[in-house]
């Protein structure tokens, strides 16, 4: 969520506190220019920094002033990390009292998208049990999905995907059913190969959804917050107040655009923020698989920011197009979502909408490709990062904070790549579990 703090707070009716000063308006304009470009630039960053200083000099007299200043510090820190300026990024994070960030090793790896084999361990040692099947589906199936989910497809408009009021939605598909659309045909094709392999025991159905991020319009557009895949309406009966997770989560990359998926060894209940991570870059037809309870997200593609001579295709500019498939055991069931779209919804009637126009079932059913190798951690466009996190200012020997309390801004982007506490993800997880408990057990 990169909404402007001024827009997010507009009309809150707090005795004029939602009206910012001219300096806040100028700063927000500078931040929007920084992020509304394919790459962050030193000129745009200098303008943001200069305007932050101006707002600080006149005093942050309203709530919007404070929100805008914090938002600007956050986005400036992210831009500096993408550009490899770690000490400057830490100065911004210290101003927010955010004590931990993804490590310098992570950001260094983001700047090179490695193609070689150096330093890559065997699959069993990779964070989140990340492994990959290259060319997981035939080219004809891949092209069918790429066309059906391309920009302008009715799939996106039918789901109001680009609307400000868009909600998360996903579909449930039982593997015992006949496919009703091209995505389900693809799932059956994958299942013909994956059935019986480690991790897929007891799988009975999938939850699938898709994402389209226009990375050429903004360097942050392809990012996705660090999160756990969960069934946000059901507890795991044998584990107390814990949310349920799929057995395996997977990402089928339909384009080569955008930044890598970060899979970590952090799981709910494990100590700390996580120790190691695996970065996997998009590659058409590549299927990334990892433990269904592993913390993961999408980071910016920093390689193009540091290579001014790269072409648009090499820079990964365009739509980052992915099909996400969560493989569930029998506990996940389709549900009706009152009021519109929601998770694990039933597949609509084949005779209407996007299933008829762009993504009808693939007939005859495609033949599964013959894989010569078991899934493993890839030797190209991938990297293992260790350590995963570091204290802000650690590399420069500075103090870890400059103000007593962390920012309480409600409009900071929830990317979770900078955090205040070592148990930050446990707090997020417990908040989600409590919300489910109140809704499921108490009906509130």
Coordinates of C-alpha atoms in Angstrom, one line a residue:
X1 CA 0.0 0.0 0.0
X2 CA 1.8 3.1 -1.3
X3 CA -1.1 5.5 -0.8
X4 CA -0.2 9.1 -0.1
X5 CA -0.5 9.9 3.6
X6 CA -2.3 13.1 2.6
X7 CA -4.9 11.2 0.7
X8 CA -5.2 8.4 3.3
X9 CA -5.8 10.9 6.1
X10 CA -8.0 13.3 4.2
X11 CA -11.2 14.1 5.9
X12 CA -10.4 12.4 9.2
X13 CA -12.0 15.4 11.0
X14 CA -9.4 15.8 13.7
X15 CA -9.8 19.5 14.2
X16 CA -7.8 20.4 11.1
X17 CA -5.0 18.0 12.0
X18 CA -5.5 16.3 8.7
X19 CA -4.4 19.3 6.8
X20 CA -0.6 19.5 6.1
X21 CA 1.6 22.4 5.7
X22 CA 2.9 23.7 2.4
X23 CA 6.2 22.0 3.2
X24 CA 4.4 18.6 3.7
X25 CA 2.7 19.0 0.3
X26 CA 6.0 19.8 -1.3
X27 CA 7.6 16.8 0.3
X28 CA 4.8 14.4 -0.8
X29 CA 5.1 15.7 -4.4
X30 CA 8.9 15.0 -4.2
X31 CA 8.3 11.4 -2.9
X32 CA 5.7 10.7 -5.6
X33 CA 8.2 11.8 -8.3
X34 CA 10.8 9.5 -6.7
X35 CA 8.6 6.4 -6.8
X36 CA 6.7 7.1 -10.1
X37 CA 9.6 6.2 -12.3
X38 CA 11.2 3.0 -13.5
X39 CA 14.3 3.6 -11.4
X40 CA 15.1 5.8 -8.4
X41 CA 17.5 8.6 -9.3
X42 CA 20.1 10.6 -7.3
X43 CA 18.4 13.8 -8.3
X44 CA 15.0 12.7 -7.1
X45 CA 16.5 11.5 -3.8
X46 CA 18.3 14.8 -3.3
X47 CA 15.0 16.6 -3.7
X48 CA 13.4 14.4 -1.1
X49 CA 16.2 14.8 1.3
X50 CA 16.2 18.6 0.9
X51 CA 12.5 18.8 1.4
X52 CA 12.6 16.6 4.5
X53 CA 15.1 19.0 6.0
X54 CA 12.9 21.9 5.1
X55 CA 9.9 20.3 6.8
X56 CA 12.0 19.5 9.9
X57 CA 13.2 23.1 10.0
X58 CA 9.7 24.6 10.1
X59 CA 8.4 22.0 12.5
X60 CA 6.0 19.1 12.0
X61 CA 2.9 20.9 13.3
X62 CA 0.1 18.6 12.1
X63 CA -0.5 14.9 11.9
X64 CA -0.1 15.0 8.1
X65 CA 3.3 16.6 8.5
X66 CA 4.4 13.8 10.7
X67 CA 3.0 11.1 8.5
X68 CA 4.5 12.6 5.3
X69 CA 7.9 13.0 6.9
X70 CA 7.9 9.3 8.1
X71 CA 6.7 8.1 4.7
X72 CA 9.4 10.1 3.0
X73 CA 12.1 8.7 5.2
X74 CA 10.9 5.1 4.6
X75 CA 10.8 5.4 0.8
X76 CA 14.1 7.2 0.7
X77 CA 15.7 4.4 2.7
X78 CA 14.3 1.8 0.3
X79 CA 15.6 3.8 -2.7
X80 CA 19.1 4.1 -1.1
X81 CA 19.2 0.4 -0.5
X82 CA 18.3 -0.4 -4.1
X83 CA 21.1 1.9 -5.2
X84 CA 23.6 0.2 -2.8
X85 CA 23.9 3.2 -0.5
X86 CA 23.6 1.3 2.8
X87 CA 24.9 3.9 5.2
X88 CA 22.5 6.6 3.8
X89 CA 19.6 4.2 4.0
X90 CA 20.4 3.5 7.6
X91 CA 20.3 7.2 8.5
X92 CA 16.7 7.3 7.3
X93 CA 15.8 4.2 9.1
X94 CA 17.3 5.4 12.3
X95 CA 15.1 8.5 12.1
X96 CA 12.1 6.1 12.2
X97 CA 13.7 4.0 14.9
X98 CA 13.4 0.9 12.7
X99 CA 16.0 -1.3 14.2
X100 CA 16.4 -4.2 11.7
X101 CA 16.5 -4.4 8.0
X102 CA 17.2 -7.0 5.3
X103 CA 20.9 -7.5 5.3
X104 CA 23.5 -5.9 3.1
X105 CA 24.0 -9.4 1.6
X106 CA 20.4 -9.4 0.4
X107 CA 20.7 -6.0 -1.2
X108 CA 24.0 -6.8 -2.8
X109 CA 22.5 -10.0 -4.3
X110 CA 19.6 -7.9 -5.7
X111 CA 22.1 -5.9 -7.6
X112 CA 23.6 -8.7 -9.6
X113 CA 20.9 -11.4 -10.4
X114 CA 23.6 -14.1 -10.4
X115 CA 23.8 -16.4 -13.4
X116 CA 26.7 -18.6 -12.2
X117 CA 27.0 -21.6 -9.8
X118 CA 29.3 -20.2 -7.1
X119 CA 28.2 -20.7 -3.6
X120 CA 24.8 -22.4 -4.2
X121 CA 24.0 -25.2 -1.8
X122 CA 22.0 -28.4 -2.4
X123 CA 18.2 -28.1 -2.3
X124 CA 17.8 -29.5 1.2
X125 CA 19.9 -26.7 2.7
X126 CA 18.0 -23.8 1.2
X127 CA 15.8 -21.6 3.3
X128 CA 12.1 -22.6 3.3
X129 CA 13.0 -25.8 1.4
X130 CA 12.9 -23.7 -1.8
X131 CA 13.3 -25.7 -5.0
X132 CA 12.6 -25.1 -8.6
X133 CA 11.4 -27.0 -11.7
X134 CA 12.6 -25.3 -14.9
X135 CA 10.2 -25.4 -17.9
X136 CA 7.5 -26.9 -15.7
X137 CA 4.8 -26.7 -18.3
X138 CA 4.9 -27.0 -22.1
X139 CA 5.4 -23.8 -24.1
X140 CA 1.8 -24.0 -25.5
X141 CA 0.3 -24.0 -22.0
X142 CA 2.6 -21.2 -20.9
X143 CA 1.6 -19.1 -23.8
X144 CA -2.1 -19.8 -23.2
X145 CA -1.7 -18.5 -19.6
X146 CA 0.4 -15.5 -20.7
X147 CA -2.3 -14.4 -23.2
X148 CA -5.2 -15.1 -20.9
X149 CA -3.6 -13.1 -18.1
X150 CA -2.0 -10.3 -20.2
X151 CA -2.7 -6.6 -19.7
X152 CA -6.2 -5.9 -21.0
X153 CA -7.6 -9.4 -20.2
X154 CA -11.1 -9.4 -18.8
X155 CA -9.7 -11.5 -15.9
X156 CA -8.3 -8.3 -14.3
X157 CA -11.4 -6.1 -15.0
X158 CA -13.8 -8.8 -13.9
X159 CA -12.0 -8.9 -10.5
X160 CA -11.6 -5.1 -10.3
X161 CA -7.9 -5.9 -9.8
X162 CA -6.6 -2.4 -10.5
X163 CA -9.3 -0.6 -8.5
X164 CA -8.4 1.3 -5.3
X165 CA -11.0 -0.8 -3.6
X166 CA -9.7 -4.1 -4.8
X167 CA -9.8 -7.0 -2.4
X168 CA -7.7 -10.2 -2.3
X169 CA -9.4 -13.1 -4.1
X170 CA -8.4 -16.6 -4.8
X171 CA -10.1 -19.8 -6.2
X172 CA -10.4 -23.3 -4.8
X173 CA -10.0 -26.2 -7.1
X174 CA -10.4 -29.9 -6.0
X175 CA -7.9 -32.1 -7.9
X176 CA -10.6 -34.7 -8.3
X177 CA -12.7 -32.3 -10.4
X178 CA -12.5 -31.8 -14.2
X179 CA -10.8 -28.5 -15.1
X180 CA -13.2 -25.6 -15.8
X181 CA -10.6 -23.1 -17.1
X182 CA -7.0 -23.0 -18.4
X183 CA -5.5 -22.4 -14.9
X184 CA -7.1 -25.6 -13.6
X185 CA -5.9 -27.5 -16.7
X186 CA -2.4 -26.2 -15.8
X187 CA -2.8 -27.4 -12.2
X188 CA -3.7 -30.9 -13.4
X189 CA -0.7 -30.9 -15.6
X190 CA 1.6 -30.0 -12.7
X191 CA -0.2 -32.5 -10.4
X192 CA 0.5 -35.3 -12.9
X193 CA 4.2 -34.8 -12.1
X194 CA 4.1 -33.6 -8.5
X195 CA 1.7 -36.3 -7.1
X196 CA 3.7 -38.5 -4.8
X197 CA 6.8 -36.3 -4.5
X198 CA 8.0 -35.2 -1.1
X199 CA 5.9 -32.4 0.5
X200 CA 2.8 -33.2 -1.6
X201 CA 1.5 -36.1 0.5
X202 CA -2.2 -35.7 1.4
X203 CA -2.7 -32.9 -1.0
X204 CA -6.3 -32.9 -2.2
X205 CA -6.8 -29.4 -3.7
X206 CA -5.3 -26.1 -4.6
X207 CA -5.9 -22.4 -4.0
X208 CA -4.8 -20.3 -6.9
X209 CA -4.6 -16.6 -7.7
X210 CA -2.6 -14.4 -10.0
X211 CA -0.7 -11.1 -9.9
X212 CA 0.1 -8.5 -12.5
X213 CA 2.5 -5.8 -11.4
X214 CA 3.6 -3.0 -13.9
X215 CA 7.2 -2.7 -13.0
X216 CA 8.0 -0.3 -15.8
X217 CA 5.7 2.4 -14.3
X218 CA 7.3 2.4 -10.8
X219 CA 10.4 0.8 -9.4
X220 CA 8.3 -0.3 -6.3
X221 CA 5.3 -1.6 -8.2
X222 CA 6.5 -5.2 -8.3
X223 CA 7.1 -5.4 -4.5
X224 CA 5.0 -7.6 -2.3
X225 CA 5.1 -7.5 1.5
X226 CA 6.8 -10.3 3.5
X227 CA 4.0 -12.6 4.6
X228 CA 2.8 -16.2 5.5
X229 CA 0.3 -18.0 3.2
X230 CA -2.6 -18.9 5.4
X231 CA -6.3 -19.8 5.4
X232 CA -7.5 -16.7 7.2
X233 CA -10.7 -18.2 8.2
X234 CA -9.7 -21.5 9.8
X235 CA -7.6 -22.7 12.8
X236 CA -5.4 -25.8 12.8
X237 CA -7.4 -27.9 15.3
X238 CA -4.4 -29.7 16.7
X239 CA -2.3 -26.6 17.2
X240 CA -4.4 -24.3 19.3
X241 CA -4.9 -20.8 18.1
X242 CA -2.7 -21.2 15.0
X243 CA -3.8 -20.4 11.4
X244 CA -3.6 -23.2 8.8
X245 CA -1.0 -23.2 6.1
X246 CA -0.9 -25.0 2.7
X247 CA 1.4 -28.0 2.5
X248 CA 3.4 -26.4 -0.3
X249 CA 3.3 -22.9 -1.8
X250 CA 4.4 -22.4 -5.4
X251 CA 4.8 -19.6 -8.0
X252 CA 4.7 -20.2 -11.7
X253 CA 6.5 -17.3 -13.4
X254 CA 4.8 -16.2 -16.7
X255 CA 7.2 -13.4 -17.5
X256 CA 10.8 -12.4 -16.8
X257 CA 10.0 -9.0 -15.4
X258 CA 10.5 -7.6 -11.9
X259 CA 12.4 -8.6 -8.8
X260 CA 13.0 -11.9 -7.2
X261 CA 10.9 -13.8 -4.7
X262 CA 12.5 -14.0 -1.3
X263 CA 11.8 -17.2 0.6
X264 CA 13.0 -17.3 4.2
X265 CA 13.6 -19.9 6.9
X266 CA 11.3 -18.0 9.2
X267 CA 8.1 -19.9 10.2
X268 CA 5.4 -19.1 12.7
X269 CA 6.7 -19.9 16.2
X270 CA 10.3 -20.0 15.3
X271 CA 12.6 -17.6 17.1
X272 CA 13.7 -14.3 15.7
X273 CA 13.3 -12.9 12.2
X274 CA 14.9 -15.7 10.3
X275 CA 18.5 -16.6 9.6
X276 CA 18.7 -17.4 5.8
X277 CA 16.9 -16.6 2.6
X278 CA 16.7 -17.8 -1.0
X279 CA 16.2 -15.3 -3.8
X280 CA 14.7 -16.7 -7.0
X281 CA 14.2 -14.4 -10.1
X282 CA 11.4 -14.7 -12.6
X283 CA 11.9 -16.8 -15.6
X284 CA 9.0 -17.9 -17.9
X285 CA 7.9 -21.4 -17.2
X286 CA 9.9 -21.7 -13.9
X287 CA 7.9 -23.2 -11.0
X288 CA 9.2 -22.2 -7.5
X289 CA 8.1 -24.4 -4.6
X290 CA 8.6 -23.9 -0.9
X291 CA 7.2 -24.8 2.5
X292 CA 3.7 -23.6 2.9
X293 CA 4.5 -22.0 6.3
X294 CA 7.6 -20.1 5.2
X295 CA 7.8 -16.3 5.3
X296 CA 8.2 -14.9 1.8
X297 CA 7.6 -11.8 -0.4
X298 CA 8.8 -10.0 -3.5
X299 CA 11.7 -7.5 -3.5
X300 CA 12.6 -4.8 -6.1
X301 CA 14.8 -5.6 -9.0
X302 CA 17.8 -3.5 -8.2
X303 CA 20.1 -4.8 -11.0
X304 CA 18.7 -2.4 -13.6
X305 CA 19.1 0.6 -11.2
X306 CA 22.9 0.0 -11.1
X307 CA 23.4 -0.8 -14.8
X308 CA 22.5 2.2 -16.9
X309 CA 23.4 0.3 -20.1
X310 CA 20.9 -2.5 -19.7
X311 CA 18.1 -2.9 -22.2
X312 CA 14.5 -2.8 -21.3
X313 CA 14.2 -6.6 -21.4
X314 CA 17.4 -7.0 -19.4
X315 CA 16.1 -4.5 -16.9
X316 CA 13.0 -6.5 -16.3
X317 CA 10.7 -3.6 -17.1
X318 CA 7.1 -4.6 -18.0
X319 CA 4.5 -6.6 -16.3
X320 CA 5.6 -9.0 -13.6
X321 CA 3.1 -11.8 -14.2
X322 CA 2.7 -14.7 -11.9
X323 CA 0.3 -17.6 -11.1
X324 CA 0.4 -18.6 -7.5
X325 CA -0.7 -22.1 -6.5
X326 CA -1.1 -23.2 -2.8
X327 CA -1.3 -26.9 -2.4
X328 CA -3.7 -27.8 0.4
X329 CA -4.7 -31.0 2.2
X330 CA -8.3 -31.8 2.8
X331 CA -8.8 -29.0 5.3
X332 CA -9.3 -26.2 2.8
X333 CA -12.8 -26.0 1.4
X334 CA -14.4 -23.6 -1.1
X335 CA -16.5 -20.9 0.4
X336 CA -19.0 -18.3 -0.5
X337 CA -17.8 -14.8 0.2
X338 CA -20.6 -12.4 1.0
X339 CA -20.4 -9.1 -0.6
X340 CA -18.0 -10.0 -3.5
X341 CA -14.6 -11.5 -4.0
X342 CA -12.6 -13.2 -1.3
X343 CA -10.3 -16.2 -0.6
X344 CA -10.9 -19.8 -1.7
X345 CA -14.1 -18.8 -3.6
X346 CA -15.9 -21.2 -5.8
X347 CA -15.0 -21.2 -9.5
X348 CA -17.7 -19.4 -11.5
X349 CA -19.8 -20.9 -14.3
X350 CA -17.6 -21.8 -17.2
X351 CA -20.2 -20.3 -19.6
X352 CA -19.5 -16.7 -18.7
X353 CA -16.8 -14.1 -18.1
X354 CA -13.1 -14.6 -18.2
X355 CA -13.3 -18.4 -18.2
X356 CA -15.1 -18.3 -21.6
X357 CA -13.3 -15.4 -23.2
X358 CA -9.6 -15.7 -22.3
X359 CA -9.0 -18.8 -20.2
X360 CA -11.2 -21.8 -21.3
X361 CA -10.1 -25.3 -20.4
X362 CA -7.2 -26.6 -22.5
X363 CA -8.4 -29.3 -24.8
X364 CA -7.2 -31.9 -25.4
X365 CA -5.5 -32.1 -22.0
X366 CA -1.7 -31.5 -22.5
X367 CA 0.8 -34.2 -22.0
X368 CA 3.1 -33.6 -18.9
X369 CA 6.7 -32.8 -19.9
X370 CA 9.4 -35.4 -19.1
X371 CA 11.7 -33.9 -16.4
X372 CA 15.2 -35.2 -16.4
X373 CA 16.0 -33.9 -12.9
X374 CA 14.3 -33.8 -9.5
X375 CA 13.4 -30.3 -8.4
X376 CA 16.4 -28.5 -6.9
X377 CA 17.7 -25.1 -6.1
X378 CA 18.6 -23.5 -9.5
X379 CA 22.1 -22.7 -10.6
X380 CA 21.0 -19.5 -12.5
X381 CA 19.0 -16.4 -11.6
X382 CA 19.0 -17.4 -7.9
X383 CA 21.0 -16.8 -4.8
X384 CA 21.2 -17.9 -1.1
X385 CA 21.7 -15.0 1.4
X386 CA 23.1 -15.5 4.8
X387 CA 22.6 -13.6 7.1
X388 CA 19.1 -12.5 6.2
X389 CA 18.7 -9.6 8.6
X390 CA 21.0 -7.1 10.3
X391 CA 20.7 -4.3 12.8
X392 CA 20.3 -0.9 11.3
X393 CA 23.7 0.9 11.4
X394 CA 25.6 -2.3 12.3
X395 CA 28.0 -2.1 9.3
X396 CA 28.9 1.5 10.1
X397 CA 29.1 1.1 13.9
X398 CA 26.4 3.7 14.6
X399 CA 23.8 3.6 17.4
X400 CA 20.8 1.6 16.5
X401 CA 18.2 4.4 17.0
X402 CA 17.9 8.1 17.4
X403 CA 14.5 8.5 18.9
X404 CA 12.9 6.9 21.9
X405 CA 9.8 5.3 20.2
X406 CA 9.2 3.8 16.8
X407 CA 7.1 5.6 14.2
X408 CA 3.4 5.0 14.7
X409 CA 2.5 6.3 11.2
X410 CA -0.5 4.5 9.9
X411 CA 0.5 5.1 6.3
X412 CA 4.0 3.5 6.2
X413 CA 4.2 0.9 3.4
X414 CA 3.6 -2.5 5.0
X415 CA 6.5 -4.2 3.1
X416 CA 8.0 -5.5 6.4
X417 CA 11.5 -5.3 5.1
X418 CA 12.3 -2.9 7.9
X419 CA 11.1 -3.8 11.4
X420 CA 11.3 -2.5 15.0
X421 CA 11.2 -5.8 16.9
X422 CA 12.9 -9.2 16.6
X423 CA 9.5 -10.8 17.1
X424 CA 7.8 -8.5 14.5
X425 CA 6.5 -11.4 12.4
X426 CA 5.1 -13.2 15.4
X427 CA 3.2 -10.1 16.3
X428 CA 1.7 -9.8 12.8
X429 CA 0.8 -13.5 12.9
X430 CA -0.8 -13.4 16.3
X431 CA -2.8 -10.3 15.3
X432 CA -4.2 -12.2 12.3
X433 CA -4.9 -15.3 14.4
X434 CA -6.8 -13.2 17.0
X435 CA -8.9 -11.6 14.2
X436 CA -9.8 -15.1 12.9
X437 CA -10.7 -16.2 16.4
X438 CA -13.0 -13.3 17.0
X439 CA -14.7 -13.9 13.6
X440 CA -14.9 -17.7 13.6
X441 CA -15.4 -18.5 17.3
X442 CA -17.3 -15.5 18.5
X443 CA -19.0 -14.4 15.3
X444 CA -17.8 -10.8 15.6

